[in-house]
Amino acid sequence: MKTVLLVLPLDWAEVWLVPFAETAPDLRIHVHERDAIAHHEIDYVFTFRPPHGLLKTFPNLKAVFSLGAGVDGVLSDPEYPRHVPLVRFVDETLSREMAQYCVLHVLMHYRMQRTFDAAQAAREWRQALLPKRPQETRIGILGLGEIGTLTAEWLRDMDFAVAGWSRTRKHVRGVESFAGAGELPAFLHRSDILICLLPLTPDTRGILNAKLFAQLPQDAFVINVARGGHLVEADLIAALDSGHLSGAALDVFHTEPLPQASPLWSHPKITVTPHIAAISEPCAAARYVAERIARFERGEKLDNVVDPARGY
Ligand code: NAP
């Protein structure tokens, strides 16, 4: 029987015990800081943000499974044992929830819902025409990976003019592809609505900054659903207050939970949600881990393995 250690805050770990027991009865599940277990007995770890330096203390660790699609919380450990494969969570339901979040906020902006909310609050019957047709509204998606591609396809199917930016060139029907740092300015110049779906890596940290906002068209709208570390929050507020950007929807923040004192909470042009765009479903994730451990133990290769040098 193989041993999996859940390295999660204790209240989180409790949530995962039943799904693992039900979907993976062949695995012995232990909880870090709750169960006494010798480090050499641990075969696999399931985690999101492990304490720095912990993973390297398990001498027989065969693989680490990330609870989330993003692995920045694991790779931020400077002592992460690089020879141990790190598998991220790739799940259709999770990708669909992320795409739903993006479509929701694109439509809220495109259909001027905040204007109509204000009119309702004032009991005003304020009819207004939509400013543009969807074909004339250019959406730019930073990151055309699992989630970015699905989001691009859904928005394309709603007739928006969609482009994506990635490290390598993509061929997605009806979606314009921009690749690499050299093509970023041209991509930004044509993005009326910018959606960030990048992984957080040394290359992408702080990418949503004053220099980038200045390259977006007047009245552009920004959606950050990737990681708080992508956004320089003060630069966003300055770009909104100057009137260059028209609004933003943010699901992720530099500090989470978002501190009470943060000006983002009450900014009239910002919508805040508490990192809920998509949440890994415990049974699906437990099944995902159990299937991969079974395959790996049979000598098959692991999939969705992260490249630690690239950071995603
Ligand atoms: P993914 O499949 O790994 O896709 C990442 C995309 O970003 C790829 O297209 C990649 O380009 C591109 N990219 C990476 N570094 C780049 C760079 N330096 N320059 C240009 N493009 C770059 O990731 P995913 O599964 O779509 O997930 C994206 C992120 O969403 C996750 O990392 C996570 O942070 C976030 N997320 C948030 C929530 C939430 O609840 N808010 C939930 C799940 C995920 P190539 O294709 O050329 O490699």
Short mmCIF file of C-alpha atoms and ligand atoms in Angstrom, two decimals:
data_model
loop_
_atom_site.label_atom_id
_atom_site.label_comp_id
_atom_site.label_asym_id
_atom_site.label_seq_id
_atom_site.Cartn_x
_atom_site.Cartn_y
_atom_site.Cartn_z
CA MET A 1 0.00 0.00 0.00
CA LYS A 2 1.41 3.42 -0.99
CA THR A 3 1.38 6.37 1.38
CA VAL A 4 0.17 9.84 0.42
CA LEU A 5 0.76 12.77 2.74
CA LEU A 6 -1.72 15.66 2.57
CA VAL A 7 0.34 18.80 3.16
CA LEU A 8 -2.51 21.26 3.59
CA PRO A 9 -3.82 23.49 6.38
CA LEU A 10 -5.58 21.15 8.84
CA ASP A 11 -9.09 22.44 8.10
CA TRP A 12 -8.52 21.92 4.36
CA ALA A 13 -7.07 18.44 4.89
CA GLU A 14 -10.25 17.36 6.69
CA VAL A 15 -12.24 18.18 3.54
CA TRP A 16 -10.06 15.87 1.43
CA LEU A 17 -9.99 12.81 3.72
CA VAL A 18 -13.42 11.42 2.80
CA PRO A 19 -12.99 11.88 -0.99
CA PHE A 20 -9.61 10.13 -0.82
CA ALA A 21 -11.02 7.32 1.36
CA GLU A 22 -13.93 6.80 -1.05
CA THR A 23 -12.08 7.08 -4.36
CA ALA A 24 -8.68 5.69 -3.38
CA PRO A 25 -9.16 2.91 -0.79
CA ASP A 26 -5.82 1.40 -1.90
CA LEU A 27 -3.86 4.42 -0.67
CA ARG A 28 -2.80 5.08 2.91
CA ILE A 29 -3.61 8.77 3.54
CA HIS A 30 -1.86 10.77 6.25
CA VAL A 31 -2.20 14.41 7.20
CA HIS A 32 0.90 16.56 7.80
CA GLU A 33 1.16 17.90 11.37
CA ARG A 34 -1.72 15.66 12.51
CA ASP A 35 -0.44 12.11 12.01
CA ALA A 36 2.86 10.73 13.26
CA ILE A 37 4.65 9.16 10.28
CA ALA A 38 8.31 8.58 9.51
CA HIS A 39 9.50 10.71 6.59
CA HIS A 40 11.00 7.74 4.73
CA GLU A 41 7.54 6.12 4.53
CA ILE A 42 6.04 8.86 2.38
CA ASP A 43 5.68 7.95 -1.30
CA TYR A 44 3.57 10.85 -2.58
CA VAL A 45 2.51 14.33 -1.44
CA PHE A 46 -0.69 16.20 -2.26
CA THR A 47 -0.36 19.93 -1.58
CA PHE A 48 -0.95 23.54 -2.65
CA ARG A 49 1.51 25.72 -0.70
CA PRO A 50 3.84 23.42 1.27
CA PRO A 51 6.07 24.97 3.96
CA HIS A 52 9.43 25.81 2.40
CA GLY A 53 12.02 23.11 2.89
CA LEU A 54 9.54 20.38 3.86
CA LEU A 55 9.38 18.33 0.65
CA LYS A 56 13.13 17.79 0.51
CA THR A 57 12.95 15.96 3.87
CA PHE A 58 11.05 13.00 2.36
CA PRO A 59 13.85 10.76 1.02
CA ASN A 60 11.60 8.30 -0.88
CA LEU A 61 9.21 10.82 -2.44
CA LYS A 62 8.18 9.65 -5.93
CA ALA A 63 5.92 12.52 -7.05
CA VAL A 64 4.14 15.63 -5.78
CA PHE A 65 0.55 16.35 -6.83
CA SER A 66 -0.71 19.93 -6.83
CA LEU A 67 -4.26 20.54 -5.63
CA GLY A 68 -4.57 23.36 -8.14
CA ALA A 69 -3.92 24.00 -11.82
CA GLY A 70 -1.29 26.58 -10.82
CA VAL A 71 1.89 25.33 -9.15
CA ASP A 72 3.48 28.63 -8.11
CA GLY A 73 2.73 27.85 -4.44
CA VAL A 74 4.79 24.64 -4.69
CA LEU A 75 7.62 26.00 -6.82
CA SER A 76 8.02 29.06 -4.59
CA ASP A 77 9.85 26.65 -2.24
CA PRO A 78 13.50 27.41 -3.08
CA GLU A 79 14.43 23.92 -1.80
CA TYR A 80 11.86 22.02 -3.90
CA PRO A 81 13.56 18.69 -4.77
CA ARG A 82 13.78 19.20 -8.55
CA HIS A 83 14.29 15.51 -9.36
CA VAL A 84 10.78 14.74 -8.03
CA PRO A 85 8.07 15.14 -10.69
CA LEU A 86 5.42 17.76 -9.90
CA VAL A 87 2.01 17.00 -11.41
CA ARG A 88 -0.56 19.78 -11.73
CA PHE A 89 -4.33 19.34 -11.68
CA VAL A 90 -5.85 19.52 -15.16
CA ASP A 91 -9.59 19.02 -15.10
CA GLU A 92 -12.33 19.77 -17.61
CA THR A 93 -14.82 20.93 -14.97
CA LEU A 94 -12.25 23.31 -13.48
CA SER A 95 -11.42 24.73 -16.93
CA ARG A 96 -15.10 25.22 -17.69
CA GLU A 97 -15.67 27.06 -14.40
CA MET A 98 -12.75 29.35 -15.18
CA ALA A 99 -14.12 30.03 -18.67
CA GLN A 100 -17.56 30.74 -17.18
CA TYR A 101 -16.03 33.35 -14.85
CA CYS A 102 -14.33 35.05 -17.79
CA VAL A 103 -17.45 34.99 -19.99
CA LEU A 104 -19.53 36.37 -17.10
CA HIS A 105 -17.25 39.37 -16.61
CA VAL A 106 -16.79 39.98 -20.34
CA LEU A 107 -20.58 40.10 -20.73
CA MET A 108 -21.10 42.22 -17.58
CA HIS A 109 -18.75 44.78 -19.12
CA TYR A 110 -19.85 44.45 -22.73
CA ARG A 111 -23.58 44.64 -21.79
CA MET A 112 -22.90 47.62 -19.43
CA GLN A 113 -24.51 45.81 -16.50
CA ARG A 114 -23.01 48.13 -13.87
CA THR A 115 -24.72 51.10 -15.60
CA PHE A 116 -28.07 49.32 -15.45
CA ASP A 117 -27.50 48.31 -11.80
CA ALA A 118 -26.96 51.99 -10.97
CA ALA A 119 -30.06 52.98 -12.94
CA GLN A 120 -32.14 50.40 -11.07
CA ALA A 121 -30.84 51.67 -7.72
CA ALA A 122 -31.98 55.18 -8.77
CA ARG A 123 -35.34 53.82 -10.12
CA GLU A 124 -34.43 55.23 -13.54
CA TRP A 125 -35.63 53.72 -16.82
CA ARG A 126 -32.39 54.46 -18.67
CA GLN A 127 -32.33 52.74 -22.06
CA ALA A 128 -28.92 52.71 -23.72
CA LEU A 129 -27.61 51.12 -26.89
CA LEU A 130 -24.64 48.78 -26.64
CA PRO A 131 -21.65 50.75 -27.93
CA LYS A 132 -20.29 48.07 -30.27
CA ARG A 133 -21.15 44.78 -31.89
CA PRO A 134 -19.26 41.77 -30.47
CA GLN A 135 -17.25 41.47 -33.71
CA GLU A 136 -15.90 44.96 -32.99
CA THR A 137 -15.02 44.14 -29.38
CA ARG A 138 -11.50 42.75 -29.26
CA ILE A 139 -10.70 40.36 -26.45
CA GLY A 140 -7.10 39.48 -25.64
CA ILE A 141 -6.23 36.45 -23.53
CA LEU A 142 -2.81 36.34 -21.86
CA GLY A 143 -2.03 32.60 -21.75
CA LEU A 144 -3.53 30.22 -24.31
CA GLY A 145 -3.12 27.03 -22.30
CA GLU A 146 -5.79 24.62 -21.04
CA ILE A 147 -8.03 27.34 -19.60
CA GLY A 148 -7.13 30.19 -21.95
CA THR A 149 -7.89 28.10 -25.03
CA LEU A 150 -11.31 26.99 -23.78
CA THR A 151 -12.16 30.58 -22.80
CA ALA A 152 -11.03 31.83 -26.22
CA GLU A 153 -13.21 29.24 -27.99
CA TRP A 154 -16.30 30.12 -25.98
CA LEU A 155 -15.85 33.86 -26.57
CA ARG A 156 -15.10 33.27 -30.27
CA ASP A 157 -18.35 31.30 -30.52
CA MET A 158 -20.15 34.36 -29.09
CA ASP A 159 -18.74 36.35 -32.05
CA PHE A 160 -16.15 38.40 -30.16
CA ALA A 161 -12.85 39.13 -31.93
CA VAL A 162 -10.49 36.97 -29.87
CA ALA A 163 -6.70 36.79 -29.76
CA GLY A 164 -4.35 35.00 -27.41
CA TRP A 165 -0.76 35.53 -26.31
CA SER A 166 1.49 32.62 -25.39
CA ARG A 167 5.16 31.69 -25.41
CA THR A 168 4.74 29.47 -28.47
CA ARG A 169 2.50 29.99 -31.55
CA LYS A 170 -1.00 28.47 -31.35
CA HIS A 171 -3.43 27.37 -34.04
CA VAL A 172 -6.93 27.71 -32.61
CA ARG A 173 -9.67 28.19 -35.21
CA GLY A 174 -10.86 31.81 -35.30
CA VAL A 175 -8.43 32.96 -32.60
CA GLU A 176 -5.51 35.17 -33.58
CA SER A 177 -2.20 33.99 -32.10
CA PHE A 178 0.52 36.30 -30.78
CA ALA A 179 3.67 34.67 -29.44
CA GLY A 180 6.60 35.79 -27.32
CA ALA A 181 7.66 39.08 -25.81
CA GLY A 182 8.21 40.65 -29.25
CA GLU A 183 4.52 40.33 -30.18
CA LEU A 184 3.13 41.47 -26.82
CA PRO A 185 2.79 45.20 -27.75
CA ALA A 186 0.77 44.43 -30.92
CA PHE A 187 -1.45 42.06 -28.93
CA LEU A 188 -2.07 44.69 -26.25
CA HIS A 189 -2.85 47.46 -28.76
CA ARG A 190 -5.75 45.41 -30.10
CA SER A 191 -7.20 44.24 -26.73
CA ASP A 192 -10.31 46.13 -25.56
CA ILE A 193 -10.85 43.48 -22.88
CA LEU A 194 -7.74 41.84 -21.45
CA ILE A 195 -8.00 38.54 -19.55
CA CYS A 196 -4.99 37.20 -17.63
CA LEU A 197 -4.79 33.40 -17.61
CA LEU A 198 -1.02 33.04 -17.29
CA PRO A 199 0.79 30.87 -14.76
CA LEU A 200 2.71 32.85 -12.15
CA THR A 201 6.41 32.45 -12.97
CA PRO A 202 9.50 34.66 -12.67
CA ASP A 203 8.73 35.85 -16.25
CA THR A 204 5.09 36.75 -15.62
CA ARG A 205 5.17 38.15 -12.06
CA GLY A 206 4.01 41.78 -12.10
CA ILE A 207 3.17 41.67 -15.83
CA LEU A 208 -0.07 43.60 -15.30
CA ASN A 209 1.69 46.89 -14.58
CA ALA A 210 1.60 50.56 -15.64
CA LYS A 211 3.71 49.91 -18.78
CA LEU A 212 1.34 47.19 -19.96
CA PHE A 213 -1.83 49.17 -19.15
CA ALA A 214 -0.48 52.13 -21.16
CA GLN A 215 -0.37 49.90 -24.26
CA LEU A 216 -4.05 48.94 -24.00
CA PRO A 217 -6.63 51.03 -25.91
CA GLN A 218 -8.45 53.85 -24.10
CA ASP A 219 -11.31 52.45 -21.93
CA ALA A 220 -9.94 48.90 -21.91
CA PHE A 221 -11.26 46.51 -19.27
CA VAL A 222 -9.02 44.07 -17.36
CA ILE A 223 -9.91 40.69 -15.87
CA ASN A 224 -7.33 38.98 -13.65
CA VAL A 225 -8.29 35.44 -12.80
CA ALA A 226 -4.81 33.90 -12.73
CA ARG A 227 -2.77 34.93 -9.67
CA GLY A 228 -2.54 38.07 -7.54
CA GLY A 229 1.21 38.19 -8.19
CA HIS A 230 0.57 39.08 -11.84
CA LEU A 231 -0.97 42.43 -10.90
CA VAL A 232 0.66 45.59 -9.56
CA GLU A 233 -2.45 46.72 -7.70
CA ALA A 234 -1.35 50.38 -7.31
CA ASP A 235 -0.72 50.61 -11.08
CA LEU A 236 -4.23 49.31 -11.80
CA ILE A 237 -5.82 51.85 -9.48
CA ALA A 238 -3.77 54.66 -11.09
CA ALA A 239 -4.82 53.55 -14.61
CA LEU A 240 -8.49 53.44 -13.55
CA ASP A 241 -8.35 56.78 -11.74
CA SER A 242 -6.66 58.49 -14.70
CA GLY A 243 -9.57 57.35 -16.88
CA HIS A 244 -7.38 55.26 -19.19
CA LEU A 245 -8.94 51.95 -18.11
CA SER A 246 -12.71 51.67 -17.70
CA GLY A 247 -12.87 48.87 -15.13
CA ALA A 248 -11.52 45.60 -13.79
CA ALA A 249 -12.73 42.30 -12.39
CA LEU A 250 -10.33 40.64 -9.97
CA ASP A 251 -10.56 37.15 -8.48
CA VAL A 252 -7.00 36.89 -7.15
CA PHE A 253 -4.89 39.23 -5.03
CA HIS A 254 -1.38 39.88 -3.84
CA THR A 255 -2.50 39.12 -0.27
CA GLU A 256 -5.36 36.66 0.26
CA PRO A 257 -7.75 37.07 1.98
CA LEU A 258 -7.81 40.62 0.62
CA PRO A 259 -7.01 42.86 3.65
CA GLN A 260 -9.89 44.93 5.04
CA ALA A 261 -7.90 48.12 4.37
CA SER A 262 -7.36 47.40 0.67
CA PRO A 263 -8.67 50.20 -1.59
CA LEU A 264 -9.70 47.52 -4.12
CA TRP A 265 -12.76 46.58 -2.02
CA SER A 266 -14.50 49.91 -2.53
CA HIS A 267 -13.13 51.16 -5.85
CA PRO A 268 -16.15 52.08 -8.00
CA LYS A 269 -14.62 50.55 -11.15
CA ILE A 270 -13.47 47.26 -9.62
CA THR A 271 -15.38 44.03 -9.04
CA VAL A 272 -13.80 41.81 -6.37
CA THR A 273 -14.44 38.08 -5.94
CA PRO A 274 -12.67 35.95 -3.29
CA HIS A 275 -10.59 33.53 -5.45
CA ILE A 276 -13.64 31.49 -6.38
CA ALA A 277 -13.45 31.46 -10.19
CA ALA A 278 -12.88 27.71 -9.96
CA ILE A 279 -12.28 25.45 -7.01
CA SER A 280 -10.79 21.97 -7.43
CA GLU A 281 -13.58 19.48 -6.75
CA PRO A 282 -12.34 17.07 -4.02
CA CYS A 283 -13.68 13.79 -5.48
CA ALA A 284 -12.41 14.64 -8.98
CA ALA A 285 -8.97 15.62 -7.65
CA ALA A 286 -8.69 12.54 -5.38
CA ARG A 287 -9.62 10.30 -8.34
CA TYR A 288 -7.10 12.14 -10.54
CA VAL A 289 -4.31 11.52 -8.03
CA ALA A 290 -5.27 7.89 -7.37
CA GLU A 291 -5.39 7.06 -11.11
CA ARG A 292 -1.97 8.58 -11.72
CA ILE A 293 -0.37 6.84 -8.76
CA ALA A 294 -1.78 3.50 -9.99
CA ARG A 295 -0.39 4.12 -13.49
CA PHE A 296 2.97 5.29 -12.18
CA GLU A 297 3.26 2.22 -9.96
CA ARG A 298 2.61 0.07 -13.08
CA GLY A 299 5.61 1.75 -14.71
CA GLU A 300 3.66 4.16 -16.95
CA LYS A 301 4.64 7.81 -17.45
CA LEU A 302 3.02 10.64 -15.51
CA ASP A 303 1.15 13.31 -17.50
CA ASN A 304 0.71 17.05 -16.77
CA VAL A 305 4.19 17.18 -15.26
CA VAL A 306 5.46 20.71 -14.71
CA ASP A 307 8.84 21.90 -15.95
CA PRO A 308 10.40 23.51 -12.82
CA ALA A 309 12.83 25.52 -14.96
CA ARG A 310 9.92 27.15 -16.86
CA GLY A 311 7.78 27.41 -13.73
CA TYR A 312 4.62 25.89 -15.27
P1 NAP B 1 -1.39 26.20 -18.81
O1 NAP B 1 -2.19 25.17 -19.53
O2 NAP B 1 -0.05 25.82 -18.28
O3 NAP B 1 -1.24 27.44 -19.79
C1 NAP B 1 -0.37 28.50 -19.55
C2 NAP B 1 -0.30 29.40 -20.78
O4 NAP B 1 0.49 30.55 -20.46
C3 NAP B 1 0.36 28.70 -21.98
O5 NAP B 1 -0.30 29.06 -23.17
C4 NAP B 1 1.78 29.30 -21.98
O6 NAP B 1 2.39 29.37 -23.26
C5 NAP B 1 1.49 30.70 -21.47
N1 NAP B 1 2.70 31.30 -20.89
C6 NAP B 1 3.40 30.91 -19.80
N2 NAP B 1 4.46 31.70 -19.60
C7 NAP B 1 4.44 32.62 -20.60
C8 NAP B 1 5.27 33.71 -20.95
N3 NAP B 1 6.37 34.01 -20.24
N4 NAP B 1 4.96 34.43 -22.06
C9 NAP B 1 3.88 34.11 -22.79
N5 NAP B 1 3.03 33.10 -22.51
C10 NAP B 1 3.32 32.36 -21.43
O7 NAP B 1 -2.20 26.79 -17.56
P2 NAP B 1 -3.78 26.73 -17.30
O8 NAP B 1 -4.18 25.38 -16.83
O9 NAP B 1 -4.48 27.31 -18.46
O10 NAP B 1 -3.89 27.70 -16.01
C11 NAP B 1 -3.52 29.06 -16.07
C12 NAP B 1 -3.50 29.67 -14.68
O11 NAP B 1 -4.82 29.90 -14.19
C13 NAP B 1 -2.89 28.79 -13.58
O12 NAP B 1 -1.47 28.80 -13.62
C14 NAP B 1 -3.44 29.42 -12.32
O13 NAP B 1 -2.54 30.40 -11.85
C15 NAP B 1 -4.74 30.08 -12.78
N6 NAP B 1 -5.93 29.49 -12.10
C16 NAP B 1 -6.69 30.29 -11.30
C17 NAP B 1 -7.82 29.77 -10.68
C18 NAP B 1 -8.77 30.63 -9.87
O14 NAP B 1 -9.66 30.12 -9.18
N7 NAP B 1 -8.67 31.94 -9.94
C19 NAP B 1 -8.15 28.41 -10.86
C20 NAP B 1 -7.35 27.63 -11.70
C21 NAP B 1 -6.24 28.18 -12.31
P3 NAP B 1 2.79 28.05 -24.10
O15 NAP B 1 1.48 27.36 -24.41
O16 NAP B 1 3.46 28.56 -25.31
O17 NAP B 1 3.65 27.22 -23.19
#
